[in-house]
Amino acid sequence: MTQLTFDQFLHPLSEFPNIVHLEDNDEPMLDMYTMAGVLLFSACANNNLSARENILETLATQEGLDAHLLFERCQRGDKAAILQTISLIVSGLESSLETVEVF
C-alpha cells in the first residue's frame, strides 16, 4: 500500500495553514478546500470508514463518474484523482450550505 502524506491532499486553492472567518461568525475555521482535503486524507490514509462513506455518497451524485474507481485512485496517491475528488467534495459542501441558508 502507498504511504500517503497530508501534503498530497492539499488543493492549490486551499488556504492551509491559514484559517478563515465566515460572515456573521466569530469562530475560525478551515476553508472548504482544506476541509475536503482533511476528509479525503482521513478516508484514504487512516481508513476512516465514515469519511469514506460520505465521500462515496457525494461522488455518487456525479452522473457518469465511477466513484469507487476515483476513490481507489486517491488511495494510491494519484494527484489528479485527489484534486478532482477534493473539488467534487467542495462542490457538495457548497450545495449543502446553500440548502441550509435557504431555510
Short mmCIF file of N, CA and C in Angstrom, two decimals:
data_model
loop_
_atom_site.label_atom_id
_atom_site.label_comp_id
_atom_site.label_asym_id
_atom_site.label_seq_id
_atom_site.Cartn_x
_atom_site.Cartn_y
_atom_site.Cartn_z
N MET A 1 0.84 -1.19 0.00
CA MET A 1 0.00 0.00 0.00
C MET A 1 0.88 1.25 0.00
N THR A 2 0.43 2.26 -0.69
CA THR A 2 1.17 3.51 -0.82
C THR A 2 1.12 4.30 0.48
N GLN A 3 2.27 4.85 0.89
CA GLN A 3 2.32 5.71 2.07
C GLN A 3 1.85 7.10 1.65
N LEU A 4 0.75 7.55 2.21
CA LEU A 4 0.18 8.84 1.87
C LEU A 4 0.54 9.88 2.91
N THR A 5 0.74 11.10 2.46
CA THR A 5 1.03 12.21 3.38
C THR A 5 -0.03 13.29 3.20
N PHE A 6 -0.22 14.08 4.24
CA PHE A 6 -1.24 15.13 4.18
C PHE A 6 -0.94 16.13 3.07
N ASP A 7 0.33 16.37 2.80
CA ASP A 7 0.70 17.32 1.74
C ASP A 7 0.11 16.94 0.39
N GLN A 8 -0.05 15.65 0.14
CA GLN A 8 -0.63 15.19 -1.13
C GLN A 8 -2.09 15.61 -1.26
N PHE A 9 -2.73 15.94 -0.15
CA PHE A 9 -4.15 16.23 -0.14
C PHE A 9 -4.45 17.72 0.01
N LEU A 10 -3.44 18.54 -0.22
CA LEU A 10 -3.64 19.99 -0.19
C LEU A 10 -3.92 20.48 -1.61
N HIS A 11 -5.10 20.99 -1.81
CA HIS A 11 -5.53 21.51 -3.11
C HIS A 11 -4.87 22.88 -3.31
N PRO A 12 -4.54 23.24 -4.56
CA PRO A 12 -3.93 24.56 -4.80
C PRO A 12 -4.78 25.74 -4.29
N LEU A 13 -6.09 25.56 -4.20
CA LEU A 13 -6.95 26.63 -3.70
C LEU A 13 -7.11 26.62 -2.18
N SER A 14 -6.49 25.65 -1.54
CA SER A 14 -6.51 25.57 -0.08
C SER A 14 -5.73 26.72 0.51
N GLU A 15 -6.23 27.24 1.61
CA GLU A 15 -5.53 28.34 2.31
C GLU A 15 -4.74 27.82 3.51
N PHE A 16 -4.58 26.51 3.60
CA PHE A 16 -3.86 25.90 4.71
C PHE A 16 -2.45 26.45 4.78
N PRO A 17 -1.93 26.80 5.93
CA PRO A 17 -2.40 26.59 7.30
C PRO A 17 -3.23 27.75 7.85
N ASN A 18 -3.62 28.68 7.00
CA ASN A 18 -4.43 29.81 7.48
C ASN A 18 -5.85 29.36 7.80
N ILE A 19 -6.51 30.17 8.59
CA ILE A 19 -7.91 29.91 8.90
C ILE A 19 -8.75 31.02 8.29
N VAL A 20 -10.04 30.77 8.16
CA VAL A 20 -10.93 31.77 7.58
C VAL A 20 -12.01 32.11 8.60
N HIS A 21 -12.61 33.26 8.40
CA HIS A 21 -13.74 33.69 9.22
C HIS A 21 -14.90 33.93 8.27
N LEU A 22 -15.95 33.16 8.42
CA LEU A 22 -17.12 33.34 7.58
C LEU A 22 -17.93 34.54 8.07
N GLU A 23 -18.74 35.10 7.18
CA GLU A 23 -19.58 36.23 7.55
C GLU A 23 -20.48 35.87 8.73
N ASP A 24 -20.67 36.80 9.60
CA ASP A 24 -21.56 36.64 10.76
C ASP A 24 -21.16 35.48 11.66
N ASN A 25 -19.88 35.15 11.69
CA ASN A 25 -19.42 34.04 12.51
C ASN A 25 -18.06 34.39 13.10
N ASP A 26 -17.96 34.37 14.40
CA ASP A 26 -16.71 34.70 15.07
C ASP A 26 -15.75 33.52 15.14
N GLU A 27 -16.26 32.33 14.91
CA GLU A 27 -15.43 31.14 15.07
C GLU A 27 -14.54 30.93 13.85
N PRO A 28 -13.25 30.76 14.08
CA PRO A 28 -12.35 30.47 12.95
C PRO A 28 -12.56 29.04 12.47
N MET A 29 -12.34 28.85 11.18
CA MET A 29 -12.46 27.51 10.63
C MET A 29 -11.54 27.37 9.42
N LEU A 30 -11.39 26.16 8.96
CA LEU A 30 -10.60 25.91 7.76
C LEU A 30 -11.45 26.21 6.53
N ASP A 31 -10.80 26.59 5.46
CA ASP A 31 -11.53 26.82 4.22
C ASP A 31 -12.04 25.50 3.66
N MET A 32 -12.96 25.57 2.72
CA MET A 32 -13.61 24.37 2.17
C MET A 32 -12.62 23.39 1.54
N TYR A 33 -11.64 23.91 0.82
CA TYR A 33 -10.69 23.02 0.16
C TYR A 33 -9.81 22.28 1.16
N THR A 34 -9.47 22.95 2.25
CA THR A 34 -8.69 22.29 3.29
C THR A 34 -9.54 21.25 4.01
N MET A 35 -10.80 21.62 4.32
CA MET A 35 -11.68 20.65 4.98
C MET A 35 -11.88 19.41 4.11
N ALA A 36 -12.08 19.61 2.82
CA ALA A 36 -12.27 18.48 1.90
C ALA A 36 -11.02 17.63 1.84
N GLY A 37 -9.85 18.27 1.85
CA GLY A 37 -8.58 17.54 1.84
C GLY A 37 -8.39 16.72 3.11
N VAL A 38 -8.76 17.29 4.25
CA VAL A 38 -8.67 16.57 5.53
C VAL A 38 -9.59 15.36 5.51
N LEU A 39 -10.80 15.56 5.02
CA LEU A 39 -11.76 14.47 4.94
C LEU A 39 -11.25 13.35 4.04
N LEU A 40 -10.75 13.70 2.87
CA LEU A 40 -10.24 12.70 1.93
C LEU A 40 -9.00 12.01 2.48
N PHE A 41 -8.11 12.77 3.10
CA PHE A 41 -6.92 12.18 3.71
C PHE A 41 -7.31 11.19 4.80
N SER A 42 -8.28 11.57 5.61
CA SER A 42 -8.75 10.69 6.68
C SER A 42 -9.31 9.39 6.11
N ALA A 43 -10.03 9.49 5.02
CA ALA A 43 -10.62 8.30 4.41
C ALA A 43 -9.56 7.42 3.76
N CYS A 44 -8.61 8.03 3.08
CA CYS A 44 -7.61 7.26 2.32
C CYS A 44 -6.45 6.76 3.18
N ALA A 45 -5.88 7.63 3.98
CA ALA A 45 -4.67 7.28 4.73
C ALA A 45 -4.97 6.61 6.06
N ASN A 46 -6.10 6.99 6.67
CA ASN A 46 -6.41 6.47 8.01
C ASN A 46 -7.57 5.48 8.00
N ASN A 47 -8.06 5.17 6.82
CA ASN A 47 -9.14 4.19 6.66
C ASN A 47 -10.36 4.54 7.51
N ASN A 48 -10.72 5.82 7.53
CA ASN A 48 -11.90 6.28 8.26
C ASN A 48 -13.12 5.90 7.43
N LEU A 49 -13.86 4.90 7.89
CA LEU A 49 -14.98 4.37 7.12
C LEU A 49 -16.13 5.37 6.97
N SER A 50 -16.37 6.15 8.00
CA SER A 50 -17.43 7.16 7.92
C SER A 50 -17.10 8.21 6.86
N ALA A 51 -15.86 8.67 6.86
CA ALA A 51 -15.42 9.64 5.86
C ALA A 51 -15.52 9.03 4.46
N ARG A 52 -15.11 7.78 4.33
CA ARG A 52 -15.17 7.10 3.03
C ARG A 52 -16.61 7.03 2.53
N GLU A 53 -17.54 6.65 3.39
CA GLU A 53 -18.95 6.56 3.01
C GLU A 53 -19.49 7.91 2.56
N ASN A 54 -19.16 8.96 3.31
CA ASN A 54 -19.62 10.30 2.96
C ASN A 54 -19.06 10.75 1.61
N ILE A 55 -17.80 10.46 1.37
CA ILE A 55 -17.17 10.83 0.10
C ILE A 55 -17.81 10.07 -1.05
N LEU A 56 -17.97 8.76 -0.89
CA LEU A 56 -18.56 7.96 -1.96
C LEU A 56 -20.00 8.41 -2.23
N GLU A 57 -20.72 8.80 -1.20
CA GLU A 57 -22.08 9.30 -1.37
C GLU A 57 -22.08 10.60 -2.17
N THR A 58 -21.14 11.48 -1.87
CA THR A 58 -21.03 12.74 -2.60
C THR A 58 -20.64 12.49 -4.05
N LEU A 59 -19.68 11.60 -4.27
CA LEU A 59 -19.23 11.30 -5.63
C LEU A 59 -20.33 10.63 -6.45
N ALA A 60 -21.18 9.86 -5.79
CA ALA A 60 -22.24 9.13 -6.50
C ALA A 60 -23.25 10.08 -7.15
N THR A 61 -23.29 11.32 -6.70
CA THR A 61 -24.23 12.28 -7.29
C THR A 61 -23.75 12.78 -8.65
N GLN A 62 -22.51 12.47 -8.99
CA GLN A 62 -21.94 12.91 -10.26
C GLN A 62 -22.26 11.89 -11.36
N GLU A 63 -23.08 12.28 -12.29
CA GLU A 63 -23.51 11.38 -13.35
C GLU A 63 -22.32 10.97 -14.22
N GLY A 64 -22.23 9.68 -14.51
CA GLY A 64 -21.19 9.16 -15.39
C GLY A 64 -19.83 8.99 -14.73
N LEU A 65 -19.75 9.16 -13.43
CA LEU A 65 -18.48 9.05 -12.72
C LEU A 65 -18.44 7.74 -11.94
N ASP A 66 -17.36 7.00 -12.07
CA ASP A 66 -17.18 5.78 -11.28
C ASP A 66 -16.55 6.18 -9.95
N ALA A 67 -17.40 6.38 -8.95
CA ALA A 67 -16.96 6.88 -7.65
C ALA A 67 -15.94 5.96 -6.99
N HIS A 68 -16.16 4.66 -7.07
CA HIS A 68 -15.25 3.71 -6.42
C HIS A 68 -13.88 3.72 -7.08
N LEU A 69 -13.84 3.80 -8.41
CA LEU A 69 -12.56 3.84 -9.12
C LEU A 69 -11.80 5.13 -8.78
N LEU A 70 -12.51 6.25 -8.76
CA LEU A 70 -11.87 7.52 -8.42
C LEU A 70 -11.31 7.47 -7.00
N PHE A 71 -12.08 6.92 -6.06
CA PHE A 71 -11.62 6.81 -4.68
C PHE A 71 -10.40 5.90 -4.57
N GLU A 72 -10.41 4.79 -5.30
CA GLU A 72 -9.25 3.88 -5.30
C GLU A 72 -8.00 4.57 -5.82
N ARG A 73 -8.17 5.40 -6.83
CA ARG A 73 -7.03 6.17 -7.36
C ARG A 73 -6.50 7.13 -6.29
N CYS A 74 -7.39 7.72 -5.53
CA CYS A 74 -6.97 8.61 -4.43
C CYS A 74 -6.17 7.82 -3.40
N GLN A 75 -6.61 6.62 -3.08
CA GLN A 75 -5.91 5.78 -2.10
C GLN A 75 -4.50 5.42 -2.57
N ARG A 76 -4.30 5.40 -3.88
CA ARG A 76 -2.97 5.09 -4.43
C ARG A 76 -2.10 6.34 -4.54
N GLY A 77 -2.65 7.50 -4.20
CA GLY A 77 -1.87 8.74 -4.24
C GLY A 77 -1.89 9.44 -5.58
N ASP A 78 -2.82 9.11 -6.45
CA ASP A 78 -2.95 9.74 -7.76
C ASP A 78 -3.37 11.20 -7.58
N LYS A 79 -2.46 12.12 -7.85
CA LYS A 79 -2.70 13.55 -7.58
C LYS A 79 -3.89 14.09 -8.36
N ALA A 80 -4.04 13.69 -9.63
CA ALA A 80 -5.17 14.17 -10.42
C ALA A 80 -6.49 13.72 -9.81
N ALA A 81 -6.56 12.48 -9.36
CA ALA A 81 -7.77 11.96 -8.73
C ALA A 81 -8.04 12.68 -7.41
N ILE A 82 -7.00 12.94 -6.66
CA ILE A 82 -7.15 13.65 -5.38
C ILE A 82 -7.71 15.05 -5.62
N LEU A 83 -7.14 15.78 -6.57
CA LEU A 83 -7.61 17.13 -6.86
C LEU A 83 -9.06 17.12 -7.35
N GLN A 84 -9.39 16.17 -8.23
CA GLN A 84 -10.75 16.07 -8.75
C GLN A 84 -11.72 15.75 -7.62
N THR A 85 -11.36 14.83 -6.75
CA THR A 85 -12.23 14.43 -5.66
C THR A 85 -12.43 15.58 -4.67
N ILE A 86 -11.37 16.28 -4.34
CA ILE A 86 -11.49 17.43 -3.44
C ILE A 86 -12.43 18.48 -4.05
N SER A 87 -12.29 18.74 -5.33
CA SER A 87 -13.16 19.72 -5.99
C SER A 87 -14.62 19.28 -5.95
N LEU A 88 -14.87 18.00 -6.14
CA LEU A 88 -16.24 17.48 -6.09
C LEU A 88 -16.80 17.53 -4.67
N ILE A 89 -15.95 17.25 -3.68
CA ILE A 89 -16.38 17.35 -2.28
C ILE A 89 -16.75 18.80 -1.95
N VAL A 90 -15.92 19.74 -2.38
CA VAL A 90 -16.19 21.16 -2.13
C VAL A 90 -17.51 21.56 -2.78
N SER A 91 -17.74 21.10 -3.98
CA SER A 91 -18.99 21.40 -4.67
C SER A 91 -20.17 20.87 -3.85
N GLY A 92 -20.05 19.67 -3.32
CA GLY A 92 -21.10 19.10 -2.47
C GLY A 92 -21.28 19.88 -1.19
N LEU A 93 -20.17 20.32 -0.57
CA LEU A 93 -20.26 21.12 0.65
C LEU A 93 -20.96 22.45 0.38
N GLU A 94 -20.60 23.08 -0.73
CA GLU A 94 -21.22 24.36 -1.06
C GLU A 94 -22.71 24.20 -1.32
N SER A 95 -23.09 23.12 -1.99
CA SER A 95 -24.51 22.86 -2.23
C SER A 95 -25.25 22.65 -0.92
N SER A 96 -24.62 21.94 0.01
CA SER A 96 -25.23 21.70 1.32
C SER A 96 -25.40 23.01 2.08
N LEU A 97 -24.41 23.88 2.01
CA LEU A 97 -24.50 25.16 2.71
C LEU A 97 -25.58 26.03 2.10
N GLU A 98 -25.72 26.01 0.77
CA GLU A 98 -26.75 26.81 0.12
C GLU A 98 -28.13 26.31 0.55
N THR A 99 -28.30 25.01 0.68
CA THR A 99 -29.57 24.44 1.11
C THR A 99 -29.89 24.88 2.53
N VAL A 100 -28.90 24.86 3.40
CA VAL A 100 -29.10 25.27 4.79
C VAL A 100 -29.46 26.76 4.86
N GLU A 101 -28.81 27.60 4.05
CA GLU A 101 -29.07 29.03 4.07
C GLU A 101 -30.47 29.37 3.61
N VAL A 102 -31.06 28.54 2.74
CA VAL A 102 -32.39 28.80 2.22
C VAL A 102 -33.42 28.71 3.34
N PHE A 103 -33.21 27.79 4.26
CA PHE A 103 -34.17 27.61 5.35
C PHE A 103 -33.91 28.65 6.36
#
